[in-house]
Amino acid sequence: MNAQPRRVENIATDRGVIPQYATGVVEQPWSSYTREDHAVWATLFERQRALLPGRACPAFLEAQRMLGFAADAIPRFDTLSRGLRRATGWTLVGVEGLLPEAVFFEHLASRRFPVTWWIRRADQLDYIAEPDLFHDLFGHVPLLMNPVFADYMQAYGRGGLRAQRQFGAEALLNLTRLYWYTVEFGLIREAQGLRIYGAGIVSSKGESVYALDSPAPNRIGFDLERVMRTRYRIDSYQKTYFVINGFDELFAATQQDFAPIYPRLAGTESIPAGAVLECDRVLHRGTREGWPEGADA
Ligand code: HBI
Ligand code: FE
Protein backbone atom coordinates (compact mmCIF):
# COMPACT_ATOMS: atom_id res chain seq x y z
CA MET A 1 0.00 0.00 0.00
CA ASN A 2 1.52 3.33 -1.02
CA ALA A 3 -0.20 5.68 1.49
CA GLN A 4 0.92 5.33 5.13
CA PRO A 5 -1.19 6.03 8.25
CA ARG A 6 -0.15 9.26 10.00
CA ARG A 7 1.01 7.98 13.41
CA VAL A 8 2.00 10.90 15.63
CA GLU A 9 3.36 9.22 18.78
CA ASN A 10 3.50 6.11 20.98
CA ILE A 11 2.36 6.56 24.58
CA ALA A 12 3.76 4.09 27.14
CA THR A 13 1.08 3.22 29.72
CA ASP A 14 0.57 0.49 32.35
CA ARG A 15 -1.72 -1.18 29.79
CA GLY A 16 1.05 -1.36 27.15
CA VAL A 17 2.31 1.02 24.41
CA ILE A 18 -0.64 2.88 22.86
CA PRO A 19 -0.09 4.50 19.42
CA GLN A 20 -1.76 7.85 18.74
CA TYR A 21 -2.64 9.00 15.21
CA ALA A 22 -3.68 12.25 13.57
CA THR A 23 -7.31 12.66 14.62
CA GLY A 24 -8.92 13.91 11.40
CA VAL A 25 -11.47 12.05 9.29
CA VAL A 26 -10.03 10.71 6.03
CA GLU A 27 -11.69 9.43 2.87
CA GLN A 28 -11.24 5.65 2.46
CA PRO A 29 -8.52 5.41 -0.25
CA TRP A 30 -10.25 2.39 -1.75
CA SER A 31 -8.57 2.56 -5.15
CA SER A 32 -5.11 2.59 -3.50
CA TYR A 33 -5.58 -0.79 -1.77
CA THR A 34 -3.16 -3.31 -3.26
CA ARG A 35 -3.81 -6.92 -4.22
CA GLU A 36 -2.06 -7.90 -0.97
CA ASP A 37 -4.42 -5.67 1.05
CA HIS A 38 -7.48 -7.36 -0.48
CA ALA A 39 -5.85 -10.78 0.02
CA VAL A 40 -5.23 -10.05 3.73
CA TRP A 41 -8.93 -9.07 4.09
CA ALA A 42 -10.02 -12.26 2.26
CA THR A 43 -7.79 -14.55 4.36
CA LEU A 44 -8.87 -13.04 7.70
CA PHE A 45 -12.52 -12.87 6.63
CA GLU A 46 -12.76 -16.50 5.50
CA ARG A 47 -10.84 -17.76 8.53
CA GLN A 48 -13.09 -16.00 11.01
CA ARG A 49 -16.29 -16.78 9.12
CA ALA A 50 -15.35 -20.49 9.29
CA LEU A 51 -14.53 -20.27 13.00
CA LEU A 52 -17.37 -18.11 14.40
CA PRO A 53 -20.60 -20.11 13.85
CA GLY A 54 -21.33 -21.59 17.30
CA ARG A 55 -18.89 -19.13 18.89
CA ALA A 56 -20.13 -15.63 18.00
CA CYS A 57 -23.59 -14.74 19.30
CA PRO A 58 -26.49 -15.13 16.83
CA ALA A 59 -27.05 -11.34 16.77
CA PHE A 60 -23.49 -10.82 15.50
CA LEU A 61 -23.77 -13.51 12.80
CA GLU A 62 -27.18 -12.16 11.73
CA ALA A 63 -25.83 -8.60 11.60
CA GLN A 64 -22.88 -9.69 9.44
CA ARG A 65 -25.36 -11.39 7.09
CA MET A 66 -27.52 -8.23 6.93
CA LEU A 67 -24.45 -6.06 6.21
CA GLY A 68 -23.70 -8.38 3.33
CA PHE A 69 -19.98 -7.93 3.14
CA ALA A 70 -17.93 -10.61 1.41
CA ALA A 71 -14.41 -12.01 1.24
CA ASP A 72 -13.52 -10.99 -2.27
CA ALA A 73 -12.51 -7.37 -1.55
CA ILE A 74 -12.20 -4.80 1.23
CA PRO A 75 -15.71 -3.31 1.64
CA ARG A 76 -16.36 0.33 0.83
CA PHE A 77 -17.22 2.42 3.90
CA ASP A 78 -19.79 4.50 1.99
CA THR A 79 -21.63 1.38 0.82
CA LEU A 80 -21.79 -0.04 4.35
CA SER A 81 -22.87 3.37 5.71
CA ARG A 82 -25.98 3.29 3.50
CA GLY A 83 -27.20 0.02 5.06
CA LEU A 84 -26.22 1.12 8.57
CA ARG A 85 -27.94 4.49 8.27
CA ARG A 86 -31.19 2.82 7.23
CA ALA A 87 -30.99 0.26 10.06
CA THR A 88 -29.87 2.32 13.07
CA GLY A 89 -28.77 5.78 11.91
CA TRP A 90 -25.04 5.00 12.19
CA THR A 91 -22.45 5.86 9.54
CA LEU A 92 -18.75 5.04 9.16
CA VAL A 93 -15.94 7.56 8.92
CA GLY A 94 -12.37 6.74 7.88
CA VAL A 95 -9.63 7.58 10.41
CA GLU A 96 -5.85 7.11 10.61
CA GLY A 97 -6.04 4.71 13.58
CA LEU A 98 -6.57 4.78 17.37
CA LEU A 99 -8.01 8.12 18.50
CA PRO A 100 -7.70 10.05 21.78
CA GLU A 101 -10.73 9.25 24.00
CA ALA A 102 -12.34 12.69 23.56
CA VAL A 103 -12.32 12.46 19.74
CA PHE A 104 -13.56 8.88 19.85
CA PHE A 105 -16.40 9.73 22.23
CA GLU A 106 -17.45 12.63 20.00
CA HIS A 107 -17.86 10.30 17.02
CA LEU A 108 -19.85 7.71 19.00
CA ALA A 109 -22.09 10.40 20.50
CA SER A 110 -22.98 11.41 16.93
CA ARG A 111 -23.55 7.83 15.73
CA ARG A 112 -20.37 7.86 13.65
CA PHE A 113 -18.07 4.85 13.99
CA PRO A 114 -14.39 5.62 13.21
CA VAL A 115 -12.88 2.90 11.01
CA THR A 116 -9.13 2.67 10.45
CA TRP A 117 -8.57 3.00 6.69
CA TRP A 118 -5.46 0.72 6.47
CA ILE A 119 -5.30 -3.04 6.90
CA ARG A 120 -2.49 -5.02 8.56
CA ARG A 121 0.30 -6.62 6.49
CA ALA A 122 0.33 -10.32 5.62
CA ASP A 123 3.04 -10.94 8.25
CA GLN A 124 0.67 -9.54 10.94
CA LEU A 125 -2.23 -11.88 10.13
CA ASP A 126 -2.39 -13.52 13.55
CA TYR A 127 -1.84 -10.52 15.74
CA ILE A 128 -1.68 -6.75 15.65
CA ALA A 129 -1.71 -4.75 18.89
CA GLU A 130 -3.83 -1.90 17.52
CA PRO A 131 -7.16 -1.55 15.69
CA ASP A 132 -6.74 -1.91 11.91
CA LEU A 133 -9.47 -2.00 9.22
CA PHE A 134 -10.20 -5.68 9.79
CA HIS A 135 -10.65 -5.26 13.55
CA ASP A 136 -12.98 -2.29 13.10
CA LEU A 137 -14.94 -3.39 10.04
CA PHE A 138 -15.26 -7.12 10.71
CA GLY A 139 -15.33 -6.79 14.53
CA HIS A 140 -17.09 -3.57 15.51
CA VAL A 141 -19.35 -2.55 12.63
CA PRO A 142 -21.78 -5.51 12.41
CA LEU A 143 -23.38 -5.03 15.84
CA LEU A 144 -24.13 -1.40 14.98
CA MET A 145 -26.93 -3.00 12.93
CA ASN A 146 -28.49 -4.19 16.21
CA PRO A 147 -30.80 -1.41 17.52
CA VAL A 148 -30.14 -2.03 21.23
CA PHE A 149 -26.38 -2.33 20.84
CA ALA A 150 -26.38 0.72 18.54
CA ASP A 151 -28.14 2.72 21.27
CA TYR A 152 -25.61 1.46 23.84
CA MET A 153 -22.71 2.66 21.72
CA GLN A 154 -24.17 6.15 21.38
CA ALA A 155 -25.03 6.31 25.11
CA TYR A 156 -21.45 5.23 25.85
CA GLY A 157 -20.06 8.06 23.69
CA ARG A 158 -22.34 10.62 25.34
CA GLY A 159 -21.33 9.34 28.78
CA GLY A 160 -17.69 9.69 27.78
CA LEU A 161 -18.16 13.31 26.76
CA ARG A 162 -19.92 14.10 30.06
CA ALA A 163 -17.17 12.33 32.02
CA GLN A 164 -14.54 14.22 30.05
CA ARG A 165 -16.10 17.56 30.90
CA GLN A 166 -17.07 16.97 34.49
CA PHE A 167 -14.76 14.36 36.04
CA GLY A 168 -11.38 14.15 34.28
CA ALA A 169 -8.89 11.38 33.65
CA GLU A 170 -9.85 8.94 36.45
CA ALA A 171 -13.44 8.77 35.22
CA LEU A 172 -12.20 8.26 31.66
CA LEU A 173 -10.13 5.30 32.80
CA ASN A 174 -13.25 3.81 34.41
CA LEU A 175 -15.17 4.25 31.15
CA THR A 176 -12.34 2.86 29.02
CA ARG A 177 -12.45 -0.31 31.14
CA LEU A 178 -16.21 -0.53 30.56
CA TYR A 179 -15.64 -0.36 26.79
CA TRP A 180 -12.77 -2.86 26.98
CA TYR A 181 -14.70 -5.54 28.91
CA THR A 182 -17.92 -5.16 26.86
CA VAL A 183 -17.55 -3.76 23.33
CA GLU A 184 -14.04 -5.19 22.87
CA PHE A 185 -13.98 -8.41 24.94
CA GLY A 186 -17.53 -9.10 26.10
CA LEU A 187 -19.25 -12.49 26.31
CA ILE A 188 -23.01 -13.01 26.35
CA ARG A 189 -25.07 -15.88 27.82
CA GLU A 190 -27.33 -17.54 25.23
CA ALA A 191 -29.65 -20.51 25.64
CA GLN A 192 -27.02 -22.71 23.98
CA GLY A 193 -24.24 -21.44 26.30
CA LEU A 194 -21.69 -18.60 26.36
CA ARG A 195 -21.13 -16.76 23.08
CA ILE A 196 -18.88 -13.91 21.94
CA TYR A 197 -19.95 -10.36 21.05
CA GLY A 198 -16.70 -8.43 21.71
CA ALA A 199 -15.02 -7.03 18.58
CA GLY A 200 -11.52 -7.73 19.89
CA ILE A 201 -12.41 -11.43 20.19
CA VAL A 202 -14.37 -12.00 16.95
CA SER A 203 -11.56 -10.36 14.94
CA SER A 204 -8.89 -12.59 16.53
CA LYS A 205 -8.46 -16.23 15.52
CA GLY A 206 -6.68 -17.20 18.75
CA GLU A 207 -8.92 -15.35 21.15
CA SER A 208 -12.12 -16.57 19.41
CA VAL A 209 -11.10 -20.02 20.70
CA TYR A 210 -9.42 -19.05 23.99
CA ALA A 211 -12.29 -16.85 25.22
CA LEU A 212 -14.76 -19.77 25.25
CA ASP A 213 -12.62 -22.91 25.46
CA SER A 214 -9.60 -22.16 27.66
CA PRO A 215 -9.88 -23.10 31.36
CA ALA A 216 -7.28 -20.41 32.21
CA PRO A 217 -9.33 -17.18 32.36
CA ASN A 218 -12.12 -16.27 34.79
CA ARG A 219 -15.65 -15.82 33.42
CA ILE A 220 -17.67 -13.56 35.70
CA GLY A 221 -21.19 -12.06 35.53
CA PHE A 222 -21.20 -8.43 34.34
CA ASP A 223 -21.38 -5.79 37.08
CA LEU A 224 -20.91 -2.17 36.02
CA GLU A 225 -18.74 -0.91 38.88
CA ARG A 226 -16.75 -4.13 39.10
CA VAL A 227 -15.86 -3.78 35.41
CA MET A 228 -15.06 -0.08 35.75
CA ARG A 229 -12.54 -0.89 38.50
CA THR A 230 -10.84 -3.80 36.69
CA ARG A 231 -7.47 -3.26 35.04
CA TYR A 232 -6.55 -4.75 31.64
CA ARG A 233 -3.57 -5.03 29.29
CA ILE A 234 -3.81 -4.41 25.54
CA ASP A 235 -1.09 -6.92 24.58
CA SER A 236 -2.34 -10.31 25.87
CA TYR A 237 -5.51 -12.42 25.99
CA GLN A 238 -7.91 -11.43 28.76
CA LYS A 239 -7.47 -12.89 32.25
CA THR A 240 -11.15 -12.27 32.96
CA TYR A 241 -14.19 -12.16 30.64
CA PHE A 242 -17.39 -10.49 31.85
CA VAL A 243 -20.69 -12.06 30.78
CA ILE A 244 -23.95 -10.19 30.08
CA ASN A 245 -27.40 -11.78 29.76
CA GLY A 246 -28.41 -9.51 26.86
CA PHE A 247 -27.62 -6.19 25.18
CA ASP A 248 -30.48 -4.54 27.06
CA GLU A 249 -28.49 -5.21 30.26
CA LEU A 250 -25.64 -3.17 28.75
CA PHE A 251 -27.92 -0.38 27.63
CA ALA A 252 -29.67 -0.28 31.03
CA ALA A 253 -26.26 0.09 32.71
CA THR A 254 -25.69 3.33 30.80
CA GLN A 255 -29.11 4.75 31.68
CA GLN A 256 -28.27 5.38 35.32
CA ASP A 257 -26.65 8.63 36.41
CA PHE A 258 -22.88 8.04 36.45
CA ALA A 259 -22.21 11.19 38.51
CA PRO A 260 -22.27 9.42 41.92
CA ILE A 261 -20.32 6.44 40.52
CA TYR A 262 -17.04 8.19 39.68
CA PRO A 263 -16.42 9.69 43.16
CA ARG A 264 -17.35 6.31 44.71
CA LEU A 265 -14.85 4.51 42.44
CA ALA A 266 -12.18 7.15 43.04
CA GLY A 267 -12.07 6.01 46.64
CA THR A 268 -11.51 2.35 45.75
CA GLU A 269 -8.46 0.37 44.64
CA SER A 270 -8.43 -0.78 41.01
CA ILE A 271 -8.79 -4.57 40.65
CA PRO A 272 -6.07 -6.71 39.03
CA ALA A 273 -7.19 -8.24 35.69
CA GLY A 274 -6.96 -11.83 36.99
CA ALA A 275 -8.53 -11.37 40.42
CA VAL A 276 -11.77 -13.04 41.63
CA LEU A 277 -13.67 -11.22 44.39
CA GLU A 278 -15.99 -12.61 47.07
CA CYS A 279 -18.87 -10.60 45.58
CA ASP A 280 -18.32 -11.89 42.01
CA ARG A 281 -20.96 -14.03 40.23
CA VAL A 282 -18.37 -16.61 39.13
CA LEU A 283 -19.39 -18.66 36.08
CA HIS A 284 -15.90 -20.12 35.75
CA ARG A 285 -12.95 -19.63 38.11
CA GLY A 286 -9.86 -19.66 35.85
CA THR A 287 -7.06 -22.19 36.33
CA ARG A 288 -4.57 -19.38 35.42
CA GLU A 289 -2.57 -21.95 33.43
CA GLY A 290 -0.07 -20.33 31.08
CA TRP A 291 -0.10 -17.03 32.97
CA PRO A 292 3.36 -15.68 33.88
CA GLU A 293 4.14 -15.92 37.61
CA GLY A 294 2.24 -13.40 39.75
CA ALA A 295 0.53 -12.12 36.62
CA ASP A 296 -2.60 -10.73 38.16
CA ALA A 297 -1.71 -7.43 36.51
N1 HBI B 1 -10.01 4.92 18.67
N2 HBI B 1 -10.22 4.56 16.37
C1 HBI B 1 -10.45 4.15 17.64
N3 HBI B 1 -11.11 2.99 17.86
C2 HBI B 1 -11.36 2.56 19.13
O1 HBI B 1 -11.98 1.48 19.32
C3 HBI B 1 -10.93 3.34 20.22
C4 HBI B 1 -10.25 4.53 19.96
N4 HBI B 1 -9.79 5.29 20.98
C5 HBI B 1 -10.01 4.95 22.37
C6 HBI B 1 -10.74 3.67 22.54
N5 HBI B 1 -11.17 2.94 21.51
C7 HBI B 1 -11.01 3.10 23.89
O2 HBI B 1 -9.98 3.47 24.81
C8 HBI B 1 -12.35 3.50 24.49
O3 HBI B 1 -12.47 2.99 25.76
C9 HBI B 1 -12.54 4.96 24.58
FE1 FE C 1 -11.76 -1.91 18.92
CSV table of N, CA and C and ligand atoms in Angstrom, one decimal, residues 15 18-21 95-105 107-108 113-116 131 135-136 140 153 156 172-180 183-184 232, ligand 1:
chain,number,residue,atom,x,y,z
A,15,ARG,N,-0.9,-0.2,30.6
A,15,ARG,CA,-1.7,-1.2,29.8
A,15,ARG,C,-0.9,-1.7,28.6
A,18,ILE,N,0.6,2.5,23.6
A,18,ILE,CA,-0.6,2.9,22.9
A,18,ILE,C,-0.3,3.9,21.8
A,19,PRO,N,-0.4,3.5,20.5
A,19,PRO,CA,-0.1,4.5,19.4
A,19,PRO,C,-1.2,5.6,19.3
A,20,GLN,N,-0.8,6.8,19.0
A,20,GLN,CA,-1.8,7.9,18.7
A,20,GLN,C,-1.6,8.3,17.3
A,21,TYR,N,-2.7,8.6,16.6
A,21,TYR,CA,-2.6,9.0,15.2
A,21,TYR,C,-3.2,10.4,15.1
A,95,VAL,N,-10.6,6.9,9.5
A,95,VAL,CA,-9.6,7.6,10.4
A,95,VAL,C,-8.3,6.9,10.2
A,96,GLU,N,-7.2,7.6,10.8
A,96,GLU,CA,-5.9,7.1,10.6
A,96,GLU,C,-5.5,5.9,11.5
A,97,GLY,N,-6.3,5.8,12.6
A,97,GLY,CA,-6.0,4.7,13.6
A,97,GLY,C,-6.6,5.1,14.9
A,98,LEU,N,-6.1,4.5,16.0
A,98,LEU,CA,-6.6,4.8,17.4
A,98,LEU,C,-6.7,6.3,17.6
A,99,LEU,N,-7.8,6.7,18.3
A,99,LEU,CA,-8.0,8.1,18.5
A,99,LEU,C,-8.0,8.4,20.0
A,100,PRO,N,-7.6,9.7,20.4
A,100,PRO,CA,-7.7,10.0,21.8
A,100,PRO,C,-9.2,9.9,22.2
A,101,GLU,N,-9.4,9.5,23.5
A,101,GLU,CA,-10.7,9.3,24.0
A,101,GLU,C,-11.7,10.3,23.6
A,102,ALA,N,-11.4,11.6,23.8
A,102,ALA,CA,-12.3,12.7,23.6
A,102,ALA,C,-12.8,12.7,22.1
A,103,VAL,N,-11.9,12.5,21.2
A,103,VAL,CA,-12.3,12.5,19.7
A,103,VAL,C,-13.2,11.2,19.5
A,104,PHE,N,-12.8,10.1,20.0
A,104,PHE,CA,-13.6,8.9,19.8
A,104,PHE,C,-15.0,9.0,20.4
A,105,PHE,N,-15.1,9.6,21.6
A,105,PHE,CA,-16.4,9.7,22.2
A,105,PHE,C,-17.3,10.6,21.4
A,107,HIS,N,-17.3,11.1,18.2
A,107,HIS,CA,-17.9,10.3,17.0
A,107,HIS,C,-19.0,9.4,17.5
A,108,LEU,N,-18.8,8.6,18.5
A,108,LEU,CA,-19.8,7.7,19.0
A,108,LEU,C,-21.1,8.5,19.4
A,113,PHE,N,-19.1,5.7,13.5
A,113,PHE,CA,-18.1,4.8,14.0
A,113,PHE,C,-16.8,5.1,13.2
A,114,PRO,N,-15.7,5.4,13.9
A,114,PRO,CA,-14.4,5.6,13.2
A,114,PRO,C,-13.7,4.3,12.8
A,115,VAL,N,-13.5,4.1,11.5
A,115,VAL,CA,-12.9,2.9,11.0
A,115,VAL,C,-11.5,3.2,10.5
A,116,THR,N,-10.5,2.5,11.0
A,116,THR,CA,-9.1,2.7,10.5
A,116,THR,C,-9.1,2.3,9.0
A,131,PRO,N,-6.0,-1.3,16.6
A,131,PRO,CA,-7.2,-1.6,15.7
A,131,PRO,C,-6.8,-1.2,14.3
A,135,HIS,N,-10.1,-5.3,12.2
A,135,HIS,CA,-10.7,-5.3,13.5
A,135,HIS,C,-11.9,-4.4,13.6
A,136,ASP,N,-11.8,-3.2,13.0
A,136,ASP,CA,-13.0,-2.3,13.1
A,136,ASP,C,-14.1,-2.7,12.2
A,140,HIS,N,-16.2,-4.6,14.9
A,140,HIS,CA,-17.1,-3.6,15.5
A,140,HIS,C,-18.3,-3.3,14.7
A,153,MET,N,-23.9,2.0,22.2
A,153,MET,CA,-22.7,2.7,21.7
A,153,MET,C,-22.8,4.2,21.7
A,156,TYR,N,-22.8,5.3,25.3
A,156,TYR,CA,-21.5,5.2,25.8
A,156,TYR,C,-20.7,6.5,25.4
A,172,LEU,N,-12.4,8.8,33.0
A,172,LEU,CA,-12.2,8.3,31.7
A,172,LEU,C,-11.6,6.9,31.7
A,173,LEU,N,-10.7,6.6,32.7
A,173,LEU,CA,-10.1,5.3,32.8
A,173,LEU,C,-11.2,4.3,33.2
A,174,ASN,N,-12.1,4.7,34.0
A,174,ASN,CA,-13.3,3.8,34.4
A,174,ASN,C,-14.1,3.5,33.2
A,175,LEU,N,-14.3,4.5,32.3
A,175,LEU,CA,-15.2,4.3,31.1
A,175,LEU,C,-14.4,3.4,30.1
A,176,THR,N,-13.1,3.6,30.0
A,176,THR,CA,-12.3,2.9,29.0
A,176,THR,C,-12.4,1.4,29.4
A,177,ARG,N,-12.4,1.1,30.7
A,177,ARG,CA,-12.4,-0.3,31.1
A,177,ARG,C,-13.8,-0.9,30.8
A,178,LEU,N,-14.9,-0.1,30.9
A,178,LEU,CA,-16.2,-0.5,30.6
A,178,LEU,C,-16.2,-0.9,29.1
A,179,TYR,N,-15.7,-0.1,28.2
A,179,TYR,CA,-15.6,-0.4,26.8
A,179,TYR,C,-14.9,-1.6,26.6
A,180,TRP,N,-13.7,-1.7,27.2
A,180,TRP,CA,-12.8,-2.9,27.0
A,180,TRP,C,-13.5,-4.2,27.3
A,183,VAL,N,-17.6,-3.9,24.8
A,183,VAL,CA,-17.5,-3.8,23.3
A,183,VAL,C,-16.4,-4.5,22.7
A,184,GLU,N,-15.2,-4.5,23.4
A,184,GLU,CA,-14.0,-5.2,22.9
A,184,GLU,C,-14.0,-6.7,23.2
A,232,TYR,N,-6.7,-3.8,32.8
A,232,TYR,CA,-6.5,-4.7,31.6
A,232,TYR,C,-5.2,-4.4,31.0
B,1,HBI,N1,-10.0,4.9,18.7
B,1,HBI,N2,-10.2,4.6,16.4
B,1,HBI,C1,-10.5,4.2,17.6
B,1,HBI,N3,-11.1,3.0,17.9
B,1,HBI,C2,-11.4,2.6,19.1
B,1,HBI,O1,-12.0,1.5,19.3
B,1,HBI,C3,-10.9,3.3,20.2
B,1,HBI,C4,-10.3,4.5,20.0
B,1,HBI,N4,-9.8,5.3,21.0
B,1,HBI,C5,-10.0,5.0,22.4
B,1,HBI,C6,-10.7,3.7,22.5
B,1,HBI,N5,-11.2,2.9,21.5
B,1,HBI,C7,-11.0,3.1,23.9
B,1,HBI,O2,-10.0,3.5,24.8
B,1,HBI,C8,-12.4,3.5,24.5
B,1,HBI,O3,-12.5,3.0,25.8
B,1,HBI,C9,-12.5,5.0,24.6
